[in-house]
Amino acid sequence: MKKSILLLAVTAMFLGACGNNSNKDTTSTNTKTVATGNEAVVTLSSGDDMKFDQSEIKVKAGQTVKLTLKHTGNMDATIMGHNFVLLASGVDFDGFVTAAMGAKATDYIPASMQSDVLAHTKVVGGGETVTIEFTAPAAGTYDFLCSFPGHSGLMKGKFIVE
Ligand SMILES: [Cu+2]
């Protein structure tokens, strides 16, 4: 009950913040990205089923990306935690995942590989939401994933910058 009220409040805030947005991108049907001018608002969700609701996120180079990660499940962050990690181009995906397993103290971002990460959220548990803001990198296709141990097999996708 408490969680659904919180979710409603967050949704209301989100709707309120976007109330003046009459410039929605109606051409994209498969993504949950709303682009307005130089800003892209991305909402990515995952529940206890260990899946992101999108496998592709599209933004434009130089846009300010406001990315919200919603954990729609109920399980605790220590058991079913999720984060969003955007890797720089050329980073070895499997190598990063392996190193991340041992980096619990730093939200599963290995301290020695900070420069391989373009943007990331903290780890959230069921009912929690986190928003980050970053500048979209140069045009190209980048990997995103959840670096919580054992998740990236399913929780990964392409972050496409046009
Ligand atoms: Cu996860």
CSV table of N, CA and C and ligand atoms in Angstrom, one decimal:
chain,number,residue,atom,x,y,z
A,1,MET,N,0.8,-1.2,0.0
A,1,MET,CA,0.0,0.0,0.0
A,1,MET,C,0.9,1.2,0.0
A,2,LYS,N,1.8,1.2,0.9
A,2,LYS,CA,2.7,2.4,1.0
A,2,LYS,C,3.5,2.6,-0.3
A,3,LYS,N,3.9,1.5,-0.9
A,3,LYS,CA,4.7,1.6,-2.2
A,3,LYS,C,3.8,2.1,-3.3
A,4,SER,N,2.5,1.7,-3.4
A,4,SER,CA,1.7,2.2,-4.5
A,4,SER,C,1.4,3.7,-4.3
A,5,ILE,N,1.4,4.2,-3.1
A,5,ILE,CA,1.1,5.6,-2.9
A,5,ILE,C,2.4,6.4,-3.3
A,6,LEU,N,3.5,5.8,-3.0
A,6,LEU,CA,4.8,6.5,-3.4
A,6,LEU,C,4.9,6.5,-4.9
A,7,LEU,N,4.5,5.4,-5.5
A,7,LEU,CA,4.6,5.3,-7.0
A,7,LEU,C,3.7,6.4,-7.6
A,8,LEU,N,2.5,6.5,-7.1
A,8,LEU,CA,1.6,7.5,-7.6
A,8,LEU,C,2.1,8.9,-7.4
A,9,ALA,N,2.8,9.1,-6.3
A,9,ALA,CA,3.3,10.5,-6.1
A,9,ALA,C,4.4,10.7,-7.1
A,10,VAL,N,5.3,9.7,-7.3
A,10,VAL,CA,6.4,9.9,-8.3
A,10,VAL,C,5.8,10.1,-9.7
A,11,THR,N,4.8,9.3,-10.0
A,11,THR,CA,4.1,9.5,-11.3
A,11,THR,C,3.5,10.9,-11.5
A,12,ALA,N,2.9,11.3,-10.4
A,12,ALA,CA,2.2,12.7,-10.5
A,12,ALA,C,3.3,13.7,-10.7
A,13,MET,N,4.4,13.6,-10.0
A,13,MET,CA,5.5,14.5,-10.1
A,13,MET,C,6.0,14.5,-11.6
A,14,PHE,N,6.1,13.3,-12.1
A,14,PHE,CA,6.7,13.2,-13.4
A,14,PHE,C,5.7,13.8,-14.5
A,15,LEU,N,4.5,13.5,-14.3
A,15,LEU,CA,3.5,14.1,-15.2
A,15,LEU,C,3.5,15.6,-15.1
A,16,GLY,N,3.6,16.1,-13.8
A,16,GLY,CA,3.6,17.5,-13.6
A,16,GLY,C,4.7,18.2,-14.3
A,17,ALA,N,5.9,17.6,-14.2
A,17,ALA,CA,7.1,18.1,-14.8
A,17,ALA,C,7.0,18.2,-16.3
A,18,CYS,N,6.2,17.3,-16.8
A,18,CYS,CA,6.2,17.2,-18.3
A,18,CYS,C,4.9,17.8,-18.8
A,19,GLY,N,4.1,18.5,-17.9
A,19,GLY,CA,2.8,19.0,-18.3
A,19,GLY,C,2.8,20.0,-19.5
A,20,ASN,N,3.9,20.7,-19.6
A,20,ASN,CA,4.0,21.7,-20.7
A,20,ASN,C,4.6,21.1,-22.0
A,21,ASN,N,4.8,19.8,-21.9
A,21,ASN,CA,5.6,19.3,-23.1
A,21,ASN,C,4.6,18.9,-24.2
A,22,SER,N,4.5,19.8,-25.2
A,22,SER,CA,3.6,19.5,-26.3
A,22,SER,C,4.4,19.0,-27.5
A,23,ASN,N,5.6,18.8,-27.3
A,23,ASN,CA,6.5,18.5,-28.4
A,23,ASN,C,7.0,17.1,-28.4
A,24,LYS,N,6.1,16.2,-28.0
A,24,LYS,CA,6.5,14.8,-27.8
A,24,LYS,C,6.8,14.1,-29.1
A,25,ASP,N,7.8,13.2,-29.1
A,25,ASP,CA,8.2,12.5,-30.3
A,25,ASP,C,7.2,11.4,-30.5
A,26,THR,N,6.3,11.5,-31.5
A,26,THR,CA,5.3,10.5,-31.7
A,26,THR,C,5.8,9.4,-32.7
A,27,THR,N,7.0,9.6,-33.2
A,27,THR,CA,7.5,8.7,-34.2
A,27,THR,C,8.0,7.4,-33.6
A,28,SER,N,8.5,7.5,-32.4
A,28,SER,CA,9.1,6.3,-31.8
A,28,SER,C,8.0,5.6,-31.0
A,29,THR,N,7.8,4.3,-31.3
A,29,THR,CA,6.8,3.5,-30.6
A,29,THR,C,7.4,2.5,-29.7
A,30,ASN,N,8.6,2.2,-29.9
A,30,ASN,CA,9.3,1.1,-29.2
A,30,ASN,C,10.1,1.6,-28.0
A,31,THR,N,10.3,2.9,-27.8
A,31,THR,CA,11.1,3.4,-26.7
A,31,THR,C,10.3,4.3,-25.9
A,32,LYS,N,10.8,4.5,-24.7
A,32,LYS,CA,10.0,5.4,-23.8
A,32,LYS,C,10.9,6.6,-23.6
A,33,THR,N,11.3,7.2,-24.7
A,33,THR,CA,12.1,8.4,-24.6
A,33,THR,C,11.3,9.5,-25.2
A,34,VAL,N,11.3,10.6,-24.4
A,34,VAL,CA,10.6,11.8,-24.9
A,34,VAL,C,11.6,12.9,-25.1
A,35,ALA,N,11.7,13.3,-26.3
A,35,ALA,CA,12.7,14.3,-26.7
A,35,ALA,C,12.1,15.7,-26.8
A,36,THR,N,12.6,16.7,-26.1
A,36,THR,CA,12.1,18.0,-26.3
A,36,THR,C,13.4,18.9,-26.4
A,37,GLY,N,13.5,19.5,-27.6
A,37,GLY,CA,14.7,20.3,-27.8
A,37,GLY,C,16.0,19.6,-27.5
A,38,ASN,N,16.7,20.1,-26.6
A,38,ASN,CA,18.0,19.4,-26.4
A,38,ASN,C,18.0,18.5,-25.2
A,39,GLU,N,16.8,18.0,-24.8
A,39,GLU,CA,16.7,17.1,-23.7
A,39,GLU,C,16.0,15.8,-24.1
A,40,ALA,N,16.5,14.7,-23.6
A,40,ALA,CA,15.8,13.4,-23.8
A,40,ALA,C,15.5,12.9,-22.4
A,41,VAL,N,14.2,12.6,-22.2
A,41,VAL,CA,13.8,12.1,-20.9
A,41,VAL,C,13.5,10.6,-21.1
A,42,VAL,N,14.3,9.7,-20.4
A,42,VAL,CA,14.2,8.3,-20.6
A,42,VAL,C,13.7,7.7,-19.3
A,43,THR,N,12.7,6.8,-19.5
A,43,THR,CA,12.3,6.0,-18.3
A,43,THR,C,12.5,4.5,-18.6
A,44,LEU,N,13.3,3.9,-17.7
A,44,LEU,CA,13.6,2.5,-17.9
A,44,LEU,C,13.1,1.8,-16.6
A,45,SER,N,12.5,0.7,-16.8
A,45,SER,CA,11.9,-0.1,-15.7
A,45,SER,C,12.4,-1.5,-15.7
A,46,SER,N,12.5,-2.0,-14.5
A,46,SER,CA,12.8,-3.5,-14.3
A,46,SER,C,12.2,-3.9,-13.0
A,47,GLY,N,11.7,-5.1,-13.0
A,47,GLY,CA,11.1,-5.6,-11.8
A,47,GLY,C,11.9,-6.8,-11.2
A,48,ASP,N,11.2,-7.7,-10.5
A,48,ASP,CA,11.8,-8.8,-9.9
A,48,ASP,C,12.1,-9.9,-11.0
A,49,ASP,N,11.6,-9.7,-12.2
A,49,ASP,CA,11.8,-10.7,-13.3
A,49,ASP,C,13.2,-10.5,-13.9
A,50,MET,N,14.0,-9.5,-13.4
A,50,MET,CA,15.3,-9.3,-13.9
A,50,MET,C,15.4,-9.0,-15.4
A,51,LYS,N,14.5,-8.1,-15.9
A,51,LYS,CA,14.5,-7.7,-17.3
A,51,LYS,C,14.3,-6.2,-17.4
A,52,PHE,N,15.0,-5.5,-18.2
A,52,PHE,CA,14.7,-4.2,-18.5
A,52,PHE,C,13.5,-4.2,-19.5
A,53,ASP,N,12.7,-3.1,-19.4
A,53,ASP,CA,11.5,-3.1,-20.3
A,53,ASP,C,11.9,-2.6,-21.7
A,54,GLN,N,13.1,-2.2,-21.9
A,54,GLN,CA,13.6,-1.8,-23.2
A,54,GLN,C,14.9,-2.4,-23.5
A,55,SER,N,15.1,-2.8,-24.8
A,55,SER,CA,16.4,-3.3,-25.2
A,55,SER,C,17.2,-2.3,-26.0
A,56,GLU,N,16.5,-1.2,-26.3
A,56,GLU,CA,17.1,-0.1,-27.1
A,56,GLU,C,16.7,1.2,-26.6
A,57,ILE,N,17.6,2.1,-26.5
A,57,ILE,CA,17.3,3.5,-26.1
A,57,ILE,C,18.0,4.4,-27.1
A,58,LYS,N,17.2,5.3,-27.7
A,58,LYS,CA,17.7,6.2,-28.7
A,58,LYS,C,17.7,7.6,-28.3
A,59,VAL,N,18.9,8.3,-28.4
A,59,VAL,CA,18.9,9.7,-28.1
A,59,VAL,C,19.8,10.4,-29.2
A,60,LYS,N,19.9,11.7,-29.1
A,60,LYS,CA,20.8,12.4,-30.1
A,60,LYS,C,22.0,12.9,-29.4
A,61,ALA,N,23.1,13.0,-30.2
A,61,ALA,CA,24.4,13.4,-29.6
A,61,ALA,C,24.3,14.8,-29.0
A,62,GLY,N,24.9,14.9,-27.9
A,62,GLY,CA,24.9,16.2,-27.2
A,62,GLY,C,23.6,16.5,-26.4
A,63,GLN,N,22.6,15.7,-26.5
A,63,GLN,CA,21.4,16.0,-25.7
A,63,GLN,C,21.7,15.7,-24.2
A,64,THR,N,21.0,16.5,-23.4
A,64,THR,CA,21.0,16.2,-22.0
A,64,THR,C,20.0,15.0,-21.7
A,65,VAL,N,20.6,13.9,-21.2
A,65,VAL,CA,19.7,12.7,-21.0
A,65,VAL,C,19.3,12.7,-19.5
A,66,LYS,N,18.0,12.7,-19.3
A,66,LYS,CA,17.5,12.6,-17.9
A,66,LYS,C,17.0,11.2,-17.9
A,67,LEU,N,17.7,10.3,-17.2
A,67,LEU,CA,17.3,8.9,-17.2
A,67,LEU,C,16.8,8.5,-15.9
A,68,THR,N,15.6,7.9,-15.8
A,68,THR,CA,15.1,7.4,-14.6
A,68,THR,C,15.0,5.9,-14.6
A,69,LEU,N,15.5,5.3,-13.6
A,69,LEU,CA,15.4,3.8,-13.5
A,69,LEU,C,14.4,3.5,-12.4
A,70,LYS,N,13.4,2.8,-12.8
A,70,LYS,CA,12.4,2.4,-11.8
A,70,LYS,C,12.4,0.9,-11.5
A,71,HIS,N,12.6,0.6,-10.3
A,71,HIS,CA,12.5,-0.9,-9.9
A,71,HIS,C,11.0,-1.1,-9.5
A,72,THR,N,10.3,-1.8,-10.3
A,72,THR,CA,8.9,-2.0,-10.2
A,72,THR,C,8.6,-3.3,-9.3
A,73,GLY,N,9.6,-4.0,-8.9
A,73,GLY,CA,9.4,-5.2,-8.1
A,73,GLY,C,9.3,-4.9,-6.6
A,74,ASN,N,9.4,-6.0,-5.8
A,74,ASN,CA,9.3,-5.9,-4.4
A,74,ASN,C,10.6,-6.3,-3.6
A,75,MET,N,11.5,-6.9,-4.3
A,75,MET,CA,12.6,-7.5,-3.7
A,75,MET,C,13.7,-6.5,-3.3
A,76,ASP,N,14.4,-6.8,-2.2
A,76,ASP,CA,15.4,-5.9,-1.7
A,76,ASP,C,16.6,-5.7,-2.6
A,77,ALA,N,17.2,-4.6,-2.5
A,77,ALA,CA,18.4,-4.3,-3.4
A,77,ALA,C,19.5,-5.2,-3.1
A,78,THR,N,19.6,-5.9,-2.0
A,78,THR,CA,20.7,-6.8,-1.7
A,78,THR,C,20.5,-8.1,-2.4
A,79,ILE,N,19.2,-8.4,-2.8
A,79,ILE,CA,18.9,-9.7,-3.5
A,79,ILE,C,18.6,-9.5,-5.0
A,80,MET,N,17.9,-8.5,-5.3
A,80,MET,CA,17.5,-8.2,-6.7
A,80,MET,C,17.7,-6.8,-7.0
A,81,GLY,N,18.9,-6.3,-6.7
A,81,GLY,CA,19.2,-4.9,-7.0
A,81,GLY,C,19.4,-4.7,-8.5
A,82,HIS,N,19.1,-3.5,-8.9
A,82,HIS,CA,19.3,-3.1,-10.3
A,82,HIS,C,20.0,-1.8,-10.4
A,83,ASN,N,20.8,-1.6,-11.4
A,83,ASN,CA,21.4,-0.3,-11.8
A,83,ASN,C,21.4,-0.2,-13.3
A,84,PHE,N,21.7,1.0,-13.7
A,84,PHE,CA,21.9,1.2,-15.2
A,84,PHE,C,23.3,1.7,-15.3
A,85,VAL,N,24.1,1.0,-16.2
A,85,VAL,CA,25.5,1.4,-16.5
A,85,VAL,C,25.6,1.5,-18.0
A,86,LEU,N,26.1,2.6,-18.4
A,86,LEU,CA,26.4,2.9,-19.8
A,86,LEU,C,27.9,2.8,-20.0
A,87,LEU,N,28.3,1.9,-20.8
A,87,LEU,CA,29.8,1.6,-21.1
A,87,LEU,C,30.3,2.5,-22.2
A,88,ALA,N,31.5,2.9,-22.1
A,88,ALA,CA,32.2,3.7,-23.2
A,88,ALA,C,32.3,2.7,-24.3
A,89,SER,N,32.5,3.2,-25.5
A,89,SER,CA,32.7,2.4,-26.7
A,89,SER,C,34.0,1.6,-26.6
A,90,GLY,N,34.0,0.4,-27.0
A,90,GLY,CA,35.3,-0.4,-27.0
A,90,GLY,C,35.6,-1.1,-25.7
A,91,VAL,N,34.7,-0.9,-24.7
A,91,VAL,CA,35.0,-1.6,-23.4
A,91,VAL,C,34.5,-3.1,-23.6
A,92,ASP,N,35.4,-4.0,-23.0
A,92,ASP,CA,35.0,-5.4,-23.1
A,92,ASP,C,33.9,-5.7,-22.1
A,93,PHE,N,32.7,-6.0,-22.7
A,93,PHE,CA,31.5,-6.2,-21.9
A,93,PHE,C,31.7,-7.3,-20.8
A,94,ASP,N,32.2,-8.5,-21.2
A,94,ASP,CA,32.3,-9.6,-20.3
A,94,ASP,C,33.4,-9.3,-19.2
A,95,GLY,N,34.4,-8.6,-19.6
A,95,GLY,CA,35.5,-8.2,-18.7
A,95,GLY,C,35.0,-7.2,-17.6
A,96,PHE,N,34.1,-6.3,-18.1
A,96,PHE,CA,33.5,-5.4,-17.1
A,96,PHE,C,32.6,-6.1,-16.1
A,97,VAL,N,31.8,-7.0,-16.7
A,97,VAL,CA,30.8,-7.7,-15.8
A,97,VAL,C,31.5,-8.5,-14.8
A,98,THR,N,32.6,-9.2,-15.2
A,98,THR,CA,33.4,-10.0,-14.2
A,98,THR,C,34.0,-9.1,-13.1
A,99,ALA,N,34.6,-8.0,-13.5
A,99,ALA,CA,35.2,-7.1,-12.5
A,99,ALA,C,34.1,-6.5,-11.6
A,100,ALA,N,32.9,-6.2,-12.2
A,100,ALA,CA,31.8,-5.6,-11.4
A,100,ALA,C,31.3,-6.5,-10.3
A,101,MET,N,31.4,-7.8,-10.5
A,101,MET,CA,30.9,-8.7,-9.4
A,101,MET,C,31.5,-8.5,-8.1
A,102,GLY,N,32.8,-8.1,-8.1
A,102,GLY,CA,33.5,-7.9,-6.8
A,102,GLY,C,33.4,-6.5,-6.3
A,103,ALA,N,32.6,-5.6,-6.9
A,103,ALA,CA,32.6,-4.2,-6.5
A,103,ALA,C,31.3,-3.8,-5.8
A,104,LYS,N,30.8,-4.6,-4.9
A,104,LYS,CA,29.6,-4.3,-4.2
A,104,LYS,C,29.6,-3.0,-3.5
A,105,ALA,N,30.8,-2.6,-2.9
A,105,ALA,CA,30.9,-1.4,-2.1
A,105,ALA,C,30.7,-0.1,-3.0
A,106,THR,N,30.9,-0.3,-4.3
A,106,THR,CA,30.8,0.9,-5.1
A,106,THR,C,29.7,0.7,-6.2
A,107,ASP,N,28.6,0.1,-5.7
A,107,ASP,CA,27.4,-0.1,-6.6
A,107,ASP,C,27.7,-0.9,-7.8
A,108,TYR,N,28.6,-1.8,-7.7
A,108,TYR,CA,29.0,-2.7,-8.7
A,108,TYR,C,29.6,-2.0,-9.9
A,109,ILE,N,30.3,-0.9,-9.6
A,109,ILE,CA,31.2,-0.2,-10.6
A,109,ILE,C,32.6,-0.4,-10.1
A,110,PRO,N,33.4,-1.2,-10.8
A,110,PRO,CA,34.8,-1.4,-10.3
A,110,PRO,C,35.6,-0.1,-10.3
A,111,ALA,N,36.2,0.2,-9.2
A,111,ALA,CA,36.9,1.5,-9.0
A,111,ALA,C,38.0,1.6,-10.1
A,112,SER,N,38.6,0.5,-10.5
A,112,SER,CA,39.6,0.6,-11.5
A,112,SER,C,39.1,0.8,-12.9
A,113,MET,N,37.8,0.8,-13.1
A,113,MET,CA,37.2,0.9,-14.4
A,113,MET,C,36.2,2.1,-14.6
A,114,GLN,N,36.4,3.1,-13.7
A,114,GLN,CA,35.5,4.2,-13.8
A,114,GLN,C,35.6,4.9,-15.1
A,115,SER,N,36.7,4.9,-15.8
A,115,SER,CA,36.8,5.6,-17.0
A,115,SER,C,36.1,4.9,-18.2
A,116,ASP,N,35.8,3.6,-17.9
A,116,ASP,CA,35.0,2.8,-18.9
A,116,ASP,C,33.5,3.1,-18.9
A,117,VAL,N,33.1,3.8,-17.9
A,117,VAL,CA,31.7,4.1,-17.6
A,117,VAL,C,31.3,5.5,-18.0
A,118,LEU,N,30.4,5.7,-18.9
A,118,LEU,CA,30.0,7.0,-19.3
A,118,LEU,C,29.0,7.6,-18.3
A,119,ALA,N,28.1,6.7,-17.8
A,119,ALA,CA,27.1,7.2,-16.8
A,119,ALA,C,26.6,5.9,-16.1
A,120,HIS,N,26.2,6.1,-14.8
A,120,HIS,CA,25.6,5.0,-14.1
A,120,HIS,C,24.7,5.5,-13.0
A,121,THR,N,23.7,4.7,-12.6
A,121,THR,CA,22.9,5.0,-11.4
A,121,THR,C,23.5,4.2,-10.3
A,122,LYS,N,23.0,4.5,-9.1
A,122,LYS,CA,23.2,3.6,-7.9
A,122,LYS,C,22.4,2.4,-8.1
A,123,VAL,N,22.6,1.4,-7.2
A,123,VAL,CA,21.7,0.2,-7.2
A,123,VAL,C,20.4,0.5,-6.4
A,124,VAL,N,19.3,0.1,-7.0
A,124,VAL,CA,18.0,0.3,-6.4
A,124,VAL,C,17.3,-1.0,-6.1
A,125,GLY,N,16.5,-1.0,-5.1
A,125,GLY,CA,15.7,-2.2,-4.8
A,125,GLY,C,14.2,-2.0,-5.1
A,126,GLY,N,13.4,-3.0,-4.8
A,126,GLY,CA,12.0,-2.9,-5.2
A,126,GLY,C,11.3,-1.6,-4.7
A,127,GLY,N,10.5,-1.0,-5.6
A,127,GLY,CA,9.8,0.2,-5.2
A,127,GLY,C,10.6,1.5,-5.3
A,128,GLU,N,11.9,1.4,-5.6
A,128,GLU,CA,12.8,2.6,-5.6
A,128,GLU,C,13.0,3.1,-7.0
A,129,THR,N,13.3,4.4,-7.1
A,129,THR,CA,13.5,5.0,-8.3
A,129,THR,C,14.7,5.9,-8.2
A,130,VAL,N,15.5,6.0,-9.3
A,130,VAL,CA,16.7,6.9,-9.3
A,130,VAL,C,16.7,7.6,-10.6
A,131,THR,N,17.1,8.8,-10.6
A,131,THR,CA,17.3,9.6,-11.8
A,131,THR,C,18.7,10.2,-11.9
A,132,ILE,N,19.3,10.0,-13.1
A,132,ILE,CA,20.6,10.6,-13.3
A,132,ILE,C,20.5,11.5,-14.6
A,133,GLU,N,21.4,12.4,-14.7
A,133,GLU,CA,21.5,13.3,-15.8
A,133,GLU,C,22.9,13.3,-16.4
A,134,PHE,N,23.0,13.1,-17.7
A,134,PHE,CA,24.3,13.2,-18.3
A,134,PHE,C,24.2,13.6,-19.8
A,135,THR,N,25.3,14.0,-20.4
A,135,THR,CA,25.3,14.4,-21.7
A,135,THR,C,25.5,13.2,-22.7
A,136,ALA,N,24.6,13.1,-23.7
A,136,ALA,CA,24.8,12.0,-24.6
A,136,ALA,C,26.1,12.1,-25.3
A,137,PRO,N,26.8,11.0,-25.4
A,137,PRO,CA,28.1,11.0,-26.1
A,137,PRO,C,28.0,11.1,-27.6
A,138,ALA,N,29.1,11.0,-28.3
A,138,ALA,CA,29.1,11.1,-29.7
A,138,ALA,C,28.3,10.0,-30.4
A,139,ALA,N,27.8,10.3,-31.6
A,139,ALA,CA,27.0,9.3,-32.3
A,139,ALA,C,27.7,8.0,-32.3
A,140,GLY,N,26.9,6.9,-32.1
A,140,GLY,CA,27.4,5.6,-32.1
A,140,GLY,C,26.5,4.7,-31.3
A,141,THR,N,26.9,3.4,-31.2
A,141,THR,CA,26.0,2.5,-30.4
A,141,THR,C,26.8,2.0,-29.2
A,142,TYR,N,26.2,2.1,-28.1
A,142,TYR,CA,26.9,1.8,-26.8
A,142,TYR,C,26.1,0.7,-26.1
A,143,ASP,N,26.8,0.0,-25.2
A,143,ASP,CA,26.2,-1.0,-24.4
A,143,ASP,C,25.7,-0.4,-23.1
A,144,PHE,N,24.5,-0.8,-22.7
A,144,PHE,CA,24.1,-0.6,-21.3
A,144,PHE,C,23.7,-1.9,-20.7
A,145,LEU,N,23.8,-1.9,-19.3
A,145,LEU,CA,23.6,-3.1,-18.6
A,145,LEU,C,23.2,-2.8,-17.1
A,146,CYS,N,22.8,-3.9,-16.5
A,146,CYS,CA,22.7,-3.9,-15.0
A,146,CYS,C,23.9,-4.7,-14.6
A,147,SER,N,24.8,-4.1,-13.7
A,147,SER,CA,26.0,-4.8,-13.4
A,147,SER,C,25.9,-5.5,-12.0
A,148,PHE,N,24.7,-5.7,-11.5
A,148,PHE,CA,24.4,-6.5,-10.3
A,148,PHE,C,24.8,-8.0,-10.7
A,149,PRO,N,25.5,-8.7,-9.9
A,149,PRO,CA,26.0,-10.0,-10.2
A,149,PRO,C,24.9,-10.9,-10.8
A,150,GLY,N,25.2,-11.5,-12.0
A,150,GLY,CA,24.3,-12.4,-12.6
A,150,GLY,C,23.2,-11.8,-13.4
A,151,HIS,N,23.1,-10.5,-13.5
A,151,HIS,CA,22.0,-9.9,-14.2
A,151,HIS,C,22.2,-9.5,-15.6
A,152,SER,N,23.5,-9.3,-16.0
A,152,SER,CA,23.7,-8.7,-17.3
A,152,SER,C,23.4,-9.7,-18.5
A,153,GLY,N,23.2,-11.0,-18.2
A,153,GLY,CA,22.9,-11.9,-19.3
A,153,GLY,C,21.5,-11.5,-19.9
A,154,LEU,N,20.6,-11.1,-19.0
A,154,LEU,CA,19.3,-10.7,-19.5
A,154,LEU,C,19.2,-9.1,-19.5
A,155,MET,N,19.8,-8.5,-18.5
A,155,MET,CA,19.6,-7.0,-18.4
A,155,MET,C,20.7,-6.3,-19.1
A,156,LYS,N,20.5,-6.2,-20.4
A,156,LYS,CA,21.4,-5.4,-21.2
A,156,LYS,C,20.7,-4.9,-22.5
A,157,GLY,N,21.3,-3.9,-23.1
A,157,GLY,CA,20.7,-3.4,-24.3
A,157,GLY,C,21.6,-2.4,-25.0
A,158,LYS,N,21.1,-1.8,-26.1
A,158,LYS,CA,21.9,-0.9,-26.9
A,158,LYS,C,21.4,0.5,-26.6
A,159,PHE,N,22.4,1.4,-26.4
A,159,PHE,CA,22.1,2.8,-26.2
A,159,PHE,C,22.6,3.5,-27.5
A,160,ILE,N,21.7,3.9,-28.3
A,160,ILE,CA,22.0,4.4,-29.6
A,160,ILE,C,22.0,5.9,-29.7
A,161,VAL,N,23.1,6.5,-30.0
A,161,VAL,CA,23.2,7.9,-30.2
A,161,VAL,C,23.2,8.3,-31.6
A,162,GLU,N,22.3,9.1,-32.1
A,162,GLU,CA,22.2,9.5,-33.5
A,162,GLU,C,22.7,10.8,-33.7
B,1,CU,CU,19.7,-6.0,-12.2
